[in-house]
Coordinates of C-alpha atoms in Angstrom, one line a residue:
Chain A
X1 CA 101.5 50.2 -131.1
X2 CA 99.3 48.6 -129.1
X3 CA 95.7 49.5 -127.9
X4 CA 95.3 50.6 -124.3
X5 CA 92.7 52.2 -122.0
X6 CA 93.9 54.8 -119.9
X7 CA 91.8 55.7 -116.7
X8 CA 92.0 59.2 -115.3
X9 CA 90.5 59.8 -111.8
X10 CA 90.1 63.5 -111.0
X11 CA 89.2 64.2 -107.2
X12 CA 89.0 67.4 -105.5
X13 CA 92.3 67.9 -103.2
X14 CA 91.8 67.0 -99.6
X15 CA 90.2 69.9 -97.7
X16 CA 88.4 71.5 -100.6
X17 CA 84.9 71.8 -100.0
X18 CA 82.5 69.5 -102.0
X19 CA 79.1 70.7 -101.9
X20 CA 77.7 68.2 -104.1
X21 CA 79.1 65.4 -102.4
X22 CA 77.7 66.9 -99.4
X23 CA 74.2 67.0 -100.9
X24 CA 74.5 63.6 -102.0
X25 CA 75.5 62.3 -98.7
X26 CA 72.4 63.9 -96.9
X27 CA 70.3 62.5 -99.8
X28 CA 71.5 58.9 -99.0
X29 CA 71.1 59.3 -95.4
X30 CA 67.4 60.5 -96.0
X31 CA 67.2 57.4 -97.6
X32 CA 68.2 55.7 -94.4
X33 CA 71.5 54.5 -95.1
X34 CA 74.2 54.7 -92.6
X35 CA 77.6 56.3 -93.8
X36 CA 80.2 58.2 -92.6
X37 CA 81.3 60.3 -95.6
X38 CA 81.1 60.4 -99.3
X39 CA 83.7 61.7 -101.8
X40 CA 82.9 62.1 -105.4
X41 CA 85.4 61.8 -108.5
X42 CA 85.2 62.1 -112.1
X43 CA 86.5 59.1 -114.3
X44 CA 87.5 59.3 -118.0
X45 CA 88.3 56.1 -119.6
X46 CA 90.4 56.7 -122.8
X47 CA 91.0 54.2 -125.5
X48 CA 94.3 55.0 -127.6
X49 CA 97.1 53.3 -129.5
X50 CA 100.6 53.8 -127.8
X51 CA 104.1 52.2 -128.1
X52 CA 103.9 51.1 -124.4
X53 CA 101.8 51.3 -121.3
X54 CA 104.4 54.0 -120.1
X55 CA 103.8 56.1 -123.2
X56 CA 99.9 55.6 -122.9
X57 CA 100.2 56.8 -119.2
X58 CA 102.5 59.8 -120.1
X59 CA 99.7 60.9 -122.9
X60 CA 96.7 60.6 -120.3
X61 CA 98.9 62.5 -117.7
X62 CA 99.2 65.3 -120.1
X63 CA 95.6 65.0 -120.7
X64 CA 94.7 65.4 -117.1
X65 CA 97.0 68.3 -116.5
X66 CA 96.1 70.3 -119.5
X67 CA 92.4 70.0 -119.2
X68 CA 90.8 66.9 -117.5
X69 CA 91.8 68.2 -113.9
X70 CA 92.3 72.0 -112.6
X71 CA 95.5 71.9 -110.6
X72 CA 94.1 74.7 -108.3
X73 CA 91.5 72.3 -106.6
X74 CA 92.1 68.7 -108.1
X75 CA 94.6 65.8 -107.8
X76 CA 94.2 63.3 -110.2
X77 CA 95.6 59.6 -111.1
X78 CA 96.1 57.6 -114.1
X79 CA 95.9 53.7 -114.6
X80 CA 96.7 52.1 -118.0
X81 CA 95.3 48.6 -118.7
X82 CA 95.4 46.9 -122.3
X83 CA 92.2 47.9 -124.1
X84 CA 89.5 44.9 -123.9
X85 CA 88.8 43.6 -127.3
X86 CA 85.6 45.0 -128.6
X87 CA 82.7 43.0 -128.2
X88 CA 81.8 40.8 -131.3
X89 CA 85.1 41.7 -132.9
X90 CA 86.1 37.9 -133.3
X91 CA 85.5 36.1 -136.4
Chain B
X1 CA 86.1 98.6 -130.6
X2 CA 85.4 96.4 -127.6
X3 CA 85.0 92.8 -128.6
X4 CA 82.4 90.8 -126.6
X5 CA 83.5 87.0 -127.3
X6 CA 80.4 85.0 -127.7
X7 CA 80.4 81.1 -127.4
X8 CA 77.7 78.6 -127.5
X9 CA 75.8 79.0 -124.5
X10 CA 76.8 82.4 -123.4
X11 CA 73.8 84.4 -122.7
X12 CA 75.1 88.1 -121.2
X13 CA 77.0 88.9 -124.5
X14 CA 74.0 91.0 -125.9
X15 CA 73.9 92.6 -122.3
X16 CA 77.3 93.3 -122.4
X17 CA 77.4 95.1 -125.7
X18 CA 74.1 97.1 -124.8
X19 CA 75.8 98.4 -121.6
X20 CA 78.8 99.5 -123.4
X21 CA 77.1 101.3 -126.0
X22 CA 74.5 102.8 -123.6
X23 CA 77.9 104.6 -122.1
X24 CA 78.9 105.5 -125.5
X25 CA 81.5 102.9 -126.2
X26 CA 81.7 100.7 -129.3
X27 CA 81.0 97.1 -128.9
X28 CA 80.6 94.3 -130.9
X29 CA 79.8 90.6 -130.4
X30 CA 82.3 88.3 -131.7
X31 CA 81.6 84.7 -132.5
X32 CA 84.6 82.7 -131.1
X33 CA 85.2 80.6 -134.4
X34 CA 85.6 83.9 -136.4
X35 CA 88.9 84.8 -134.3
X36 CA 89.7 88.2 -132.3
X37 CA 89.4 91.2 -134.9
X38 CA 92.7 92.9 -135.0
X39 CA 90.8 96.3 -134.1
X40 CA 89.9 94.7 -130.9
X41 CA 91.1 97.2 -128.6
X42 CA 89.5 95.6 -125.2
X43 CA 87.8 92.1 -124.7
X44 CA 85.0 91.1 -122.8
X45 CA 84.4 87.5 -121.9
X46 CA 80.6 87.4 -121.1
X47 CA 78.3 85.7 -118.7
X48 CA 76.5 82.5 -119.5
X49 CA 76.9 78.9 -119.7
X50 CA 79.5 78.3 -122.6
X51 CA 79.7 74.8 -123.9
X52 CA 77.0 73.9 -121.3
X53 CA 79.5 74.1 -118.1
X54 CA 80.7 70.5 -119.7
X55 CA 83.6 69.1 -117.5
X56 CA 83.9 72.5 -115.6
X57 CA 82.2 75.9 -116.1
X58 CA 84.6 77.8 -118.4
X59 CA 87.1 74.6 -119.0
X60 CA 86.0 74.3 -122.6
X61 CA 86.0 77.9 -123.7
X62 CA 89.2 78.5 -121.8
X63 CA 90.7 75.9 -124.4
X64 CA 88.8 77.7 -127.5
X65 CA 91.7 79.1 -130.2
X66 CA 90.4 82.7 -129.6
X67 CA 91.4 82.4 -125.9
X68 CA 94.8 82.0 -127.1
X69 CA 94.3 85.4 -129.1
X70 CA 92.9 86.9 -126.1
X71 CA 95.7 85.9 -124.1
X72 CA 98.1 87.4 -126.8
X73 CA 96.3 90.5 -127.0
X74 CA 96.3 90.8 -123.0
X75 CA 100.0 90.7 -123.2
X76 CA 100.2 93.5 -125.5
X77 CA 98.3 95.4 -122.8
X78 CA 94.8 94.8 -124.2
X79 CA 92.4 95.3 -121.4
X80 CA 90.3 92.1 -120.9
X81 CA 87.2 91.6 -118.5
X82 CA 85.6 88.3 -117.6
X83 CA 82.1 88.3 -116.1
X84 CA 81.1 85.4 -114.2
X85 CA 81.2 82.5 -116.7
X86 CA 83.8 84.7 -118.4
X87 CA 85.6 84.9 -114.9
X88 CA 85.6 81.0 -114.8
X89 CA 87.2 81.1 -118.4
X90 CA 89.5 83.5 -117.2
X91 CA 90.9 81.3 -114.2
X92 CA 90.7 78.2 -116.3
X93 CA 92.9 79.9 -118.7
X94 CA 95.3 81.0 -116.5
X95 CA 94.5 84.8 -117.0
X96 CA 94.0 85.1 -113.2
X97 CA 95.0 82.8 -110.4
X98 CA 92.8 80.5 -108.5
X99 CA 89.3 78.8 -109.6
X100 CA 85.6 79.5 -109.2
X101 CA 83.7 76.1 -108.2
X102 CA 80.6 75.2 -106.7
X103 CA 78.8 77.5 -104.4
X104 CA 79.3 76.3 -100.7
X105 CA 75.6 76.2 -100.4
X106 CA 75.3 74.0 -103.6
X107 CA 72.6 76.4 -104.8
X108 CA 72.6 78.9 -107.7
X109 CA 72.4 82.5 -106.2
X110 CA 70.7 85.0 -108.2
X111 CA 70.4 88.4 -106.0
X112 CA 72.0 91.7 -105.6
X113 CA 74.9 91.7 -103.4
X114 CA 77.1 94.5 -101.7
X115 CA 80.9 94.5 -102.7
X116 CA 83.6 96.7 -101.2
X117 CA 86.3 98.0 -103.2
X118 CA 89.8 97.1 -102.0
X119 CA 91.9 98.7 -104.6
X120 CA 90.6 102.0 -106.0
X121 CA 94.0 102.2 -108.0
X122 CA 93.2 100.3 -111.2
X123 CA 91.6 101.3 -114.2
X124 CA 88.5 99.1 -113.4
X125 CA 87.9 100.7 -109.7
X126 CA 89.5 104.3 -110.2
X127 CA 86.1 105.8 -110.0
X128 CA 85.6 104.6 -106.6
X129 CA 86.9 105.5 -103.5
X130 CA 88.8 102.9 -101.5
X131 CA 86.2 101.2 -99.0
X132 CA 83.3 102.2 -101.0
X133 CA 80.1 99.8 -101.0
X134 CA 78.5 99.4 -104.2
X135 CA 75.7 96.9 -105.3
X136 CA 75.7 94.6 -108.0
X137 CA 73.8 91.4 -109.1
X138 CA 75.4 88.0 -109.1
X139 CA 73.5 84.9 -111.0
X140 CA 75.9 82.0 -110.5
X141 CA 76.2 78.1 -109.0
X142 CA 80.0 78.1 -109.4
X143 CA 81.3 81.6 -108.0
X144 CA 83.1 80.3 -104.8
X145 CA 86.6 81.4 -105.3
X146 CA 89.4 78.8 -104.5
X147 CA 92.9 79.4 -104.6
X148 CA 96.1 77.4 -103.0
X149 CA 96.8 78.8 -99.5
X150 CA 100.2 79.5 -100.6
X151 CA 99.2 81.2 -103.7
X152 CA 96.8 83.0 -101.8
X153 CA 99.5 84.4 -99.5
X154 CA 101.7 85.4 -102.7
X155 CA 98.9 87.2 -104.0
X156 CA 99.5 90.7 -103.5
X157 CA 96.5 92.1 -101.7
X158 CA 96.7 94.8 -104.5
X159 CA 95.0 92.2 -107.0
X160 CA 91.8 91.9 -105.0
X161 CA 89.3 94.4 -106.7
X162 CA 86.0 93.6 -104.7
X163 CA 85.0 91.5 -101.6
X164 CA 81.6 90.4 -100.6
X165 CA 80.3 92.6 -97.5
X166 CA 77.3 93.7 -96.0
X167 CA 75.6 97.2 -96.2
X168 CA 78.1 98.7 -93.7
X169 CA 81.3 97.4 -95.9
X170 CA 81.9 94.8 -93.3
X171 CA 83.2 91.3 -94.9
X172 CA 81.5 88.6 -93.2
X173 CA 80.6 84.9 -93.8
X174 CA 77.1 86.0 -93.9
X175 CA 77.6 88.4 -96.4
X176 CA 79.6 85.9 -98.7
X177 CA 77.0 84.4 -101.2
X178 CA 79.3 81.5 -102.4
X179 CA 82.1 80.6 -99.8
X180 CA 84.7 82.7 -101.5
X181 CA 88.1 82.3 -100.0
X182 CA 88.5 85.8 -98.3
X183 CA 85.3 86.8 -99.6
X184 CA 87.1 87.7 -103.0
X185 CA 84.3 88.4 -105.7
X186 CA 86.8 90.4 -108.2
X187 CA 90.3 90.1 -108.6
X188 CA 93.3 91.3 -111.3
X189 CA 95.3 88.9 -113.1
X190 CA 98.8 89.3 -113.6
X191 CA 98.4 92.9 -115.4
X192 CA 96.2 95.2 -113.9
X193 CA 94.4 95.6 -117.2
X194 CA 93.0 92.0 -116.8
X195 CA 90.4 91.3 -114.3
X196 CA 87.5 89.1 -113.4
X197 CA 84.5 89.6 -111.6
X198 CA 81.7 87.1 -110.7
X199 CA 79.4 90.0 -110.2
X200 CA 77.6 91.5 -113.5
X201 CA 78.3 95.3 -114.0
X202 CA 76.7 94.9 -117.3
X203 CA 73.6 94.2 -115.5
X204 CA 73.8 97.3 -113.4
X205 CA 74.3 100.0 -115.9
X206 CA 71.0 100.7 -118.0
X207 CA 68.6 102.6 -115.8
X208 CA 65.6 100.6 -114.2
X209 CA 67.6 97.6 -113.5
X210 CA 67.8 98.1 -109.8
X211 CA 71.1 100.3 -109.6
X212 CA 73.9 101.5 -112.1
X213 CA 77.3 100.9 -110.0
X214 CA 78.3 98.7 -113.1
X215 CA 78.9 101.6 -115.0
X216 CA 81.9 102.9 -113.1
X217 CA 83.5 99.7 -113.7
X218 CA 82.8 99.6 -117.5
X219 CA 83.6 102.9 -118.1
X220 CA 87.0 102.4 -116.4
X221 CA 87.2 99.3 -118.8
X222 CA 86.3 101.1 -121.9
X223 CA 88.3 104.5 -121.4
X224 CA 91.6 102.0 -120.8
X225 CA 90.5 100.1 -124.0
X226 CA 90.2 103.5 -126.2
X227 CA 93.2 105.0 -124.2

């Protein structure tokens, strides 16, 4: 077993209206920023112990499928990296 | 007895109990962690903000153990009505297809709306004529019905109970308060005794609340439960 951090990014499917992103975009424009389009996404970072990166990815994928994303409106992607040692953990 | 499931953050549970009792039906609030009572012959998933709308409206309550019991009860033929947040819980659970998400306007809408009866041959709508226009209150920020195009095509049109419309009964963009696909305001699940609505029939049942069109829906539901 090893420690991994799985990052799950949940996005609206292309074509699904995102009124919050549109509102955020307008607020940035009101602050005089130039931009073409803004898309928002939710990102979940999940620390876990697993036998392999593949096993960690599979578990995170299942979490996204069962709860973190709603398949009617969302797509999601999963990335797995070895967990960073906690700060101050060295002796 | 009709069980009104209360979650942390539910706020229309008392209203639902009061409205059903006003119509002469037995109704009790049931705290979700206590589980669904065996004598429940009908279930209301009430409005509110269960679990503070964390993650997505309805997402947490939909994974609470009592929802497993509610789904099992629905399989046995127990009528289940999801109202507003309860409708969001219903889609998140998969009791009904689709999803309710952020209003197209990005604004919370709290007002009375007109609804057209699309299918009057369900327990919920049997007291109406097809095409009849009723008035019910809405109060939601995440009521835009979304569904994959192919699922929408597969969705037998008989499963749409109500569409947002204008006073004359025309389904128009202007009359659609949240940008719902096809103006869908309420629909049936796989079984005709499972339904969700974004509008609030329990807020249009007692007199002096600006209309009583909700009575017909609740009577249909409760009669089904007692039958």
